[in-house]
Structures are given as C-alpha cells and as structure tokens.
Amino acid sequence: MVPPRRRWLSIGLLALCALPLHMAAAASLQVAPTRLELRPDQASEALWLTNTGTAPMQVQIRVFSWMQAGGEDQLLETRDIQPSPPVHDLAAGQQQLVRLVRIGPGTPAGQQAYRVVVDELPRLDPDARGMQFVLRYSVPLFLQPANPDALQPRLSARARPMADGSPGVEVRNEGDGHAQVADLAIGEPTRPRILRPGLVGYVLPGQVMHWNLDTPALPEAATFSAKINGEPAQTALPPPPPAR
C-alpha cells in the first residue's frame, strides 16, 4: 500500500491567503460552523457555504487527516471523510450545503482529527489586472469514539525557546480529548499576563505543540495558563513531570 502523500497547508481557523486587512473586511465567502464532529451514530455532517458578495465564485472543499509532530501541525491526504460536492459554483447571495460523508463503518478506538479545507478558487478573467486575492478556511473536524462526552484533555506547559532562540512555550496533551488553546498567558490564572490573545491553536490527544511568544524573555520556571475549549476562565497549565 502506497503511503499517503503529504500536503502542507496553513491551518488556522481562518487563513487568509495574502489578504490585506482592508480586503479581508470585504471577504465574501462565509463558512459555518467553525468546528465539526462526527459521533459514532453519524454518517455525515453538514457544512454551510455562503457567498455574501455581489459576484459568483467557485469553491473547492477537501478533507485532510490532521496530525501533529515536532511541535507543528501536519495534514495528510485521506479518504476517510469525503465532501459532497467537492467543488461548487456559488452565485452572489447563494448558500450551499456540503455534506461531509464518513467512508466505512466502525467506531474508532480514540478521537481522530481532520481538517476541512475550503478554498475560494481564483476566477479565470483575462481582463483582470493586478493580484487576485482568495480566501481559505480550515475547519477542525473530530471523528469521535464511543462515549465522546467522557473525553478530556490533560495539559502541561513549559517554557522552551524556538529554533531561532526566541521565547516559546511547549504545551503537552496527555489526555484522550483535544484541547483548543486560547489567550495563552504567563502567571497564575487569577492574574494572567496574556502573551498570545485569541485562538492560539489545538493540541491533539497524546501530542505536543510548540508556539512562539511575544515577550522579550521567559524565566525557565515560568508558569502558564490559557482558556481551554471555549471555557470563559483561565485554566492553569502545570509544568510537566520531571523526566525519569
């Protein structure tokens, strides 16, 4: 069996391909919801695409298996989940339902992660001048095992410089459920100093992520906190246990 070919993509919740802020505000492709899951009894899930602009557009939908290695996200080609339809023309003001169809029966032993990548395709206009800006959305999708409500992340964090020596943090998840990390801060949860406001990223079960921090320096014994999976309050991220 030939292993899947790796495909590298930007996978922020909303990735704007070379899109300046003033043009981002006028973006006409909208995607909902911003997080998806397939439970054991579900054969498919719905994703809605909306063209809020005044011109037609063509949109491509792809699903990738989502893994993490070396402190970074990786996407691999997969056929586990298929979009239907994979490409669609959207007229101005049109809303389109896309079904994300699970291929094959069976319940996974643990939570499996995917990314649904929605690309606005460039228009073929021979009279167009200058650069053409298009949108990319990357939506997390989780294929859940039996009893998914019992899944929980178990996080720890420590200061760790990036490869270029700049300040960074390593967040480890030893639980069985994913963790969405937001408002990453240094200090106690009651008095946090936020270093990465808003969504920072995800740490998948059994994985480690490494993020840079906007701060001059970090003490080796720094303590961290963050908002996890949409919770309103900061949660302490204890240091990892000493290596044996």
mmCIF file of C-alpha atoms in Angstrom:
data_model
loop_
_atom_site.group_PDB
_atom_site.id
_atom_site.type_symbol
_atom_site.label_atom_id
_atom_site.label_comp_id
_atom_site.label_asym_id
_atom_site.label_seq_id
_atom_site.Cartn_x
_atom_site.Cartn_y
_atom_site.Cartn_z
ATOM 1 C CA MET A 1 0.000 0.000 0.000
ATOM 2 C CA VAL A 2 1.404 3.382 -1.003
ATOM 3 C CA PRO A 3 1.524 5.760 1.995
ATOM 4 C CA PRO A 4 -0.468 8.997 1.639
ATOM 5 C CA ARG A 5 1.380 11.894 0.099
ATOM 6 C CA ARG A 6 1.954 14.752 2.496
ATOM 7 C CA ARG A 7 0.265 18.026 1.781
ATOM 8 C CA TRP A 8 1.243 21.110 3.767
ATOM 9 C CA LEU A 9 -1.367 23.809 4.294
ATOM 10 C CA SER A 10 -1.890 26.795 6.536
ATOM 11 C CA ILE A 11 -4.463 25.559 9.026
ATOM 12 C CA GLY A 12 -5.558 28.473 11.183
ATOM 13 C CA LEU A 13 -9.289 28.676 11.831
ATOM 14 C CA LEU A 14 -9.441 31.331 9.104
ATOM 15 C CA ALA A 15 -6.380 31.551 6.901
ATOM 16 C CA LEU A 16 -6.339 34.489 4.501
ATOM 17 C CA CYS A 17 -4.020 33.922 1.583
ATOM 18 C CA ALA A 18 -2.009 37.139 1.180
ATOM 19 C CA LEU A 19 -5.122 39.115 2.070
ATOM 20 C CA PRO A 20 -4.629 42.638 3.499
ATOM 21 C CA LEU A 21 -6.890 43.684 6.368
ATOM 22 C CA HIS A 22 -8.900 46.166 4.308
ATOM 23 C CA MET A 23 -9.699 43.421 1.778
ATOM 24 C CA ALA A 24 -10.366 40.829 4.478
ATOM 25 C CA ALA A 25 -13.207 43.011 5.718
ATOM 26 C CA ALA A 26 -14.805 42.757 2.266
ATOM 27 C CA ALA A 27 -14.370 38.970 2.006
ATOM 28 C CA SER A 28 -17.492 37.382 0.538
ATOM 29 C CA LEU A 29 -17.097 33.674 1.414
ATOM 30 C CA GLN A 30 -18.509 32.594 4.769
ATOM 31 C CA VAL A 31 -18.263 29.087 6.277
ATOM 32 C CA ALA A 32 -20.288 27.666 9.184
ATOM 33 C CA PRO A 33 -19.906 26.094 11.641
ATOM 34 C CA THR A 34 -16.285 26.698 12.651
ATOM 35 C CA ARG A 35 -15.913 23.323 14.392
ATOM 36 C CA LEU A 36 -17.344 19.951 13.341
ATOM 37 C CA GLU A 37 -17.667 16.490 14.821
ATOM 38 C CA LEU A 38 -18.931 13.106 13.722
ATOM 39 C CA ARG A 39 -20.267 10.920 16.517
ATOM 40 C CA PRO A 40 -20.352 7.112 16.222
ATOM 41 C CA ASP A 41 -24.008 7.105 15.088
ATOM 42 C CA GLN A 42 -23.489 9.810 12.428
ATOM 43 C CA ALA A 43 -22.835 9.007 8.776
ATOM 44 C CA SER A 44 -22.347 12.643 7.732
ATOM 45 C CA GLU A 45 -22.139 16.213 8.970
ATOM 46 C CA ALA A 46 -23.266 19.481 7.370
ATOM 47 C CA LEU A 47 -21.080 22.423 6.362
ATOM 48 C CA TRP A 48 -22.711 25.602 5.029
ATOM 49 C CA LEU A 49 -21.032 27.865 2.480
ATOM 50 C CA THR A 50 -22.383 31.358 1.794
ATOM 51 C CA ASN A 51 -21.408 33.854 -0.880
ATOM 52 C CA THR A 52 -22.239 37.234 0.659
ATOM 53 C CA GLY A 53 -20.677 39.154 -2.212
ATOM 54 C CA THR A 54 -22.001 40.512 -5.489
ATOM 55 C CA ALA A 55 -20.007 38.269 -7.855
ATOM 56 C CA PRO A 56 -20.160 34.490 -8.435
ATOM 57 C CA MET A 57 -17.383 32.298 -7.097
ATOM 58 C CA GLN A 58 -16.159 28.721 -7.300
ATOM 59 C CA VAL A 59 -15.277 26.885 -4.093
ATOM 60 C CA GLN A 60 -13.292 23.676 -3.531
ATOM 61 C CA ILE A 61 -13.695 21.523 -0.405
ATOM 62 C CA ARG A 62 -11.118 18.956 0.707
ATOM 63 C CA VAL A 63 -10.659 16.883 3.873
ATOM 64 C CA PHE A 64 -7.230 16.048 5.313
ATOM 65 C CA SER A 65 -6.144 13.824 8.170
ATOM 66 C CA TRP A 66 -4.708 16.111 10.865
ATOM 67 C CA MET A 67 -1.651 15.089 12.861
ATOM 68 C CA GLN A 68 0.999 16.829 14.944
ATOM 69 C CA ALA A 69 4.708 16.078 15.009
ATOM 70 C CA GLY A 70 7.770 18.031 16.073
ATOM 71 C CA GLY A 71 5.574 20.647 17.731
ATOM 72 C CA GLU A 72 3.818 21.504 14.450
ATOM 73 C CA ASP A 73 0.584 20.700 12.626
ATOM 74 C CA GLN A 74 0.668 18.363 9.633
ATOM 75 C CA LEU A 75 -2.038 17.488 7.127
ATOM 76 C CA LEU A 76 -2.108 14.258 5.141
ATOM 77 C CA GLU A 77 -4.341 13.217 2.278
ATOM 78 C CA THR A 78 -7.147 10.870 3.325
ATOM 79 C CA ARG A 79 -10.279 9.208 2.007
ATOM 80 C CA ASP A 80 -11.823 8.621 5.443
ATOM 81 C CA ILE A 81 -14.248 11.530 5.011
ATOM 82 C CA GLN A 82 -15.437 12.814 1.632
ATOM 83 C CA PRO A 83 -17.085 16.163 0.824
ATOM 84 C CA SER A 84 -20.207 16.102 -1.328
ATOM 85 C CA PRO A 85 -19.996 18.039 -3.569
ATOM 86 C CA PRO A 86 -16.204 18.653 -3.547
ATOM 87 C CA VAL A 87 -16.458 21.676 -5.875
ATOM 88 C CA HIS A 88 -19.348 24.078 -6.180
ATOM 89 C CA ASP A 89 -20.254 27.282 -8.008
ATOM 90 C CA LEU A 90 -21.841 29.848 -5.704
ATOM 91 C CA ALA A 91 -23.890 32.642 -7.199
ATOM 92 C CA ALA A 92 -23.973 36.012 -5.465
ATOM 93 C CA GLY A 93 -26.022 35.678 -2.279
ATOM 94 C CA GLN A 94 -26.277 31.869 -2.553
ATOM 95 C CA GLN A 95 -25.991 29.470 0.376
ATOM 96 C CA GLN A 96 -24.899 25.876 -0.270
ATOM 97 C CA LEU A 97 -24.990 22.785 1.934
ATOM 98 C CA VAL A 98 -21.969 20.473 1.711
ATOM 99 C CA ARG A 99 -22.190 17.014 3.251
ATOM 100 C CA LEU A 100 -19.057 15.575 4.857
ATOM 101 C CA VAL A 101 -19.617 11.851 4.432
ATOM 102 C CA ARG A 102 -17.899 9.263 6.565
ATOM 103 C CA ILE A 103 -16.497 6.403 4.468
ATOM 104 C CA GLY A 104 -16.579 2.946 6.012
ATOM 105 C CA PRO A 105 -18.265 1.608 9.160
ATOM 106 C CA GLY A 106 -16.822 1.153 12.606
ATOM 107 C CA THR A 107 -16.171 3.246 15.683
ATOM 108 C CA PRO A 108 -12.601 4.457 16.241
ATOM 109 C CA ALA A 109 -10.824 3.430 19.429
ATOM 110 C CA GLY A 110 -9.853 7.059 20.103
ATOM 111 C CA GLN A 111 -10.608 10.540 18.873
ATOM 112 C CA GLN A 112 -9.405 11.161 15.303
ATOM 113 C CA ALA A 113 -8.763 14.644 13.929
ATOM 114 C CA TYR A 114 -9.269 16.073 10.448
ATOM 115 C CA ARG A 115 -9.251 19.467 8.771
ATOM 116 C CA VAL A 116 -11.869 20.544 6.242
ATOM 117 C CA VAL A 117 -10.127 22.984 3.910
ATOM 118 C CA VAL A 118 -12.386 25.295 1.921
ATOM 119 C CA ASP A 119 -10.701 27.284 -0.854
ATOM 120 C CA GLU A 120 -12.154 30.062 -2.935
ATOM 121 C CA LEU A 121 -10.716 29.353 -6.399
ATOM 122 C CA PRO A 122 -9.252 32.190 -8.493
ATOM 123 C CA ARG A 123 -11.569 33.412 -11.229
ATOM 124 C CA LEU A 124 -10.371 32.989 -14.805
ATOM 125 C CA ASP A 125 -10.761 36.554 -16.019
ATOM 126 C CA PRO A 126 -8.467 37.516 -18.936
ATOM 127 C CA ASP A 127 -9.306 41.199 -18.422
ATOM 128 C CA ALA A 128 -8.400 41.202 -14.703
ATOM 129 C CA ARG A 129 -5.428 43.319 -13.680
ATOM 130 C CA GLY A 130 -3.186 43.084 -10.630
ATOM 131 C CA MET A 131 -3.287 40.435 -7.928
ATOM 132 C CA GLN A 132 -6.364 38.346 -7.225
ATOM 133 C CA PHE A 133 -6.974 37.598 -3.555
ATOM 134 C CA VAL A 134 -8.784 34.472 -2.419
ATOM 135 C CA LEU A 135 -9.883 33.025 0.910
ATOM 136 C CA ARG A 136 -9.046 29.763 2.633
ATOM 137 C CA TYR A 137 -10.895 28.390 5.636
ATOM 138 C CA SER A 138 -9.606 25.429 7.620
ATOM 139 C CA VAL A 139 -12.229 23.935 9.910
ATOM 140 C CA PRO A 140 -11.393 21.259 12.532
ATOM 141 C CA LEU A 141 -13.439 18.054 12.373
ATOM 142 C CA PHE A 142 -13.268 15.345 15.040
ATOM 143 C CA LEU A 143 -14.325 11.745 14.465
ATOM 144 C CA GLN A 144 -15.442 10.641 17.911
ATOM 145 C CA PRO A 145 -15.168 7.233 19.614
ATOM 146 C CA ALA A 146 -17.794 5.665 21.845
ATOM 147 C CA ASN A 147 -18.758 7.815 24.860
ATOM 148 C CA PRO A 148 -17.220 11.036 23.459
ATOM 149 C CA ASP A 149 -18.533 13.195 26.309
ATOM 150 C CA ALA A 150 -16.070 11.457 28.651
ATOM 151 C CA LEU A 151 -13.026 12.606 26.658
ATOM 152 C CA GLN A 152 -10.817 15.125 28.431
ATOM 153 C CA PRO A 153 -7.507 16.832 27.645
ATOM 154 C CA ARG A 154 -4.724 16.695 30.250
ATOM 155 C CA LEU A 155 -2.333 19.568 29.642
ATOM 156 C CA SER A 156 1.045 20.716 30.877
ATOM 157 C CA ALA A 157 3.248 23.569 29.675
ATOM 158 C CA ARG A 158 6.833 24.699 29.991
ATOM 159 C CA ALA A 159 8.983 27.500 28.614
ATOM 160 C CA ARG A 160 11.019 26.277 25.659
ATOM 161 C CA PRO A 161 12.868 28.504 23.160
ATOM 162 C CA MET A 162 12.024 28.277 19.481
ATOM 163 C CA ALA A 163 14.590 27.023 16.960
ATOM 164 C CA ASP A 164 15.828 30.590 16.394
ATOM 165 C CA GLY A 165 16.266 31.167 20.135
ATOM 166 C CA SER A 166 13.193 33.384 20.562
ATOM 167 C CA PRO A 167 10.853 32.770 23.526
ATOM 168 C CA GLY A 168 8.396 29.916 23.152
ATOM 169 C CA VAL A 169 6.131 27.565 25.058
ATOM 170 C CA GLU A 170 5.652 23.820 24.728
ATOM 171 C CA VAL A 171 2.168 22.509 25.551
ATOM 172 C CA ARG A 172 1.684 18.765 26.010
ATOM 173 C CA ASN A 173 -1.646 16.895 25.998
ATOM 174 C CA GLU A 174 -1.600 13.518 27.719
ATOM 175 C CA GLY A 175 -5.384 13.197 27.800
ATOM 176 C CA ASP A 176 -7.761 11.442 25.391
ATOM 177 C CA GLY A 177 -9.535 14.572 24.079
ATOM 178 C CA HIS A 178 -8.323 17.564 22.067
ATOM 179 C CA ALA A 179 -7.622 20.961 23.608
ATOM 180 C CA GLN A 180 -8.404 24.260 21.895
ATOM 181 C CA VAL A 181 -5.988 26.771 23.430
ATOM 182 C CA ALA A 182 -6.805 30.495 23.586
ATOM 183 C CA ASP A 183 -5.483 33.544 25.467
ATOM 184 C CA LEU A 184 -2.212 31.852 26.393
ATOM 185 C CA ALA A 185 -0.788 33.691 29.397
ATOM 186 C CA ILE A 186 2.090 33.679 31.836
ATOM 187 C CA GLY A 187 1.423 33.725 35.566
ATOM 188 C CA GLU A 188 -1.372 32.440 37.773
ATOM 189 C CA PRO A 189 -4.903 32.140 36.305
ATOM 190 C CA THR A 190 -6.162 34.808 38.719
ATOM 191 C CA ARG A 191 -3.618 37.366 37.452
ATOM 192 C CA PRO A 192 -2.612 36.314 33.965
ATOM 193 C CA ARG A 193 -0.467 38.347 31.581
ATOM 194 C CA ILE A 194 -1.726 37.308 28.177
ATOM 195 C CA LEU A 195 1.057 36.735 25.654
ATOM 196 C CA ARG A 196 -0.995 35.198 22.812
ATOM 197 C CA PRO A 197 -4.524 36.692 22.770
ATOM 198 C CA GLY A 198 -7.339 34.917 20.969
ATOM 199 C CA LEU A 199 -7.093 31.464 19.417
ATOM 200 C CA VAL A 200 -3.573 30.027 19.640
ATOM 201 C CA GLY A 201 -4.262 26.548 18.240
ATOM 202 C CA TYR A 202 -5.097 22.981 19.173
ATOM 203 C CA VAL A 203 -3.186 20.230 20.961
ATOM 204 C CA LEU A 204 -4.437 16.826 19.867
ATOM 205 C CA PRO A 205 -4.565 13.841 22.266
ATOM 206 C CA GLY A 206 -1.120 12.449 23.017
ATOM 207 C CA GLN A 207 0.618 15.278 21.121
ATOM 208 C CA VAL A 208 2.878 18.248 21.830
ATOM 209 C CA MET A 209 2.717 21.718 20.277
ATOM 210 C CA HIS A 210 5.387 24.438 20.297
ATOM 211 C CA TRP A 211 4.375 28.095 19.895
ATOM 212 C CA ASN A 212 6.323 31.336 19.854
ATOM 213 C CA LEU A 213 5.510 34.034 22.395
ATOM 214 C CA ASP A 214 5.592 37.814 22.003
ATOM 215 C CA THR A 215 7.728 38.643 25.014
ATOM 216 C CA PRO A 216 11.369 39.719 25.474
ATOM 217 C CA ALA A 217 12.325 36.732 27.626
ATOM 218 C CA LEU A 218 10.863 33.971 29.775
ATOM 219 C CA PRO A 219 12.177 32.592 33.052
ATOM 220 C CA GLU A 220 12.818 28.863 32.916
ATOM 221 C CA ALA A 221 10.381 28.342 35.796
ATOM 222 C CA ALA A 222 7.561 30.340 34.163
ATOM 223 C CA THR A 223 4.019 29.144 34.815
ATOM 224 C CA PHE A 224 1.273 29.339 32.196
ATOM 225 C CA SER A 225 -2.495 29.407 31.863
ATOM 226 C CA ALA A 226 -4.990 29.513 28.982
ATOM 227 C CA LYS A 227 -8.663 29.263 28.115
ATOM 228 C CA ILE A 228 -9.342 25.676 27.053
ATOM 229 C CA ASN A 229 -12.118 24.506 24.712
ATOM 230 C CA GLY A 230 -14.061 27.747 24.902
ATOM 231 C CA GLU A 231 -14.220 27.995 28.695
ATOM 232 C CA PRO A 232 -14.507 31.626 29.884
ATOM 233 C CA ALA A 233 -11.961 31.331 32.708
ATOM 234 C CA GLN A 234 -8.226 30.762 32.542
ATOM 235 C CA THR A 235 -7.035 27.242 33.384
ATOM 236 C CA ALA A 236 -3.624 26.622 34.956
ATOM 237 C CA LEU A 237 -1.230 24.620 32.801
ATOM 238 C CA PRO A 238 1.121 22.909 35.278
ATOM 239 C CA PRO A 239 4.711 22.073 34.346
ATOM 240 C CA PRO A 240 5.280 18.567 33.023
ATOM 241 C CA PRO A 241 6.585 15.982 35.484
ATOM 242 C CA PRO A 242 10.369 15.527 35.548
ATOM 243 C CA ALA A 243 11.732 13.057 33.034
ATOM 244 C CA ARG A 244 12.599 9.688 34.564
#
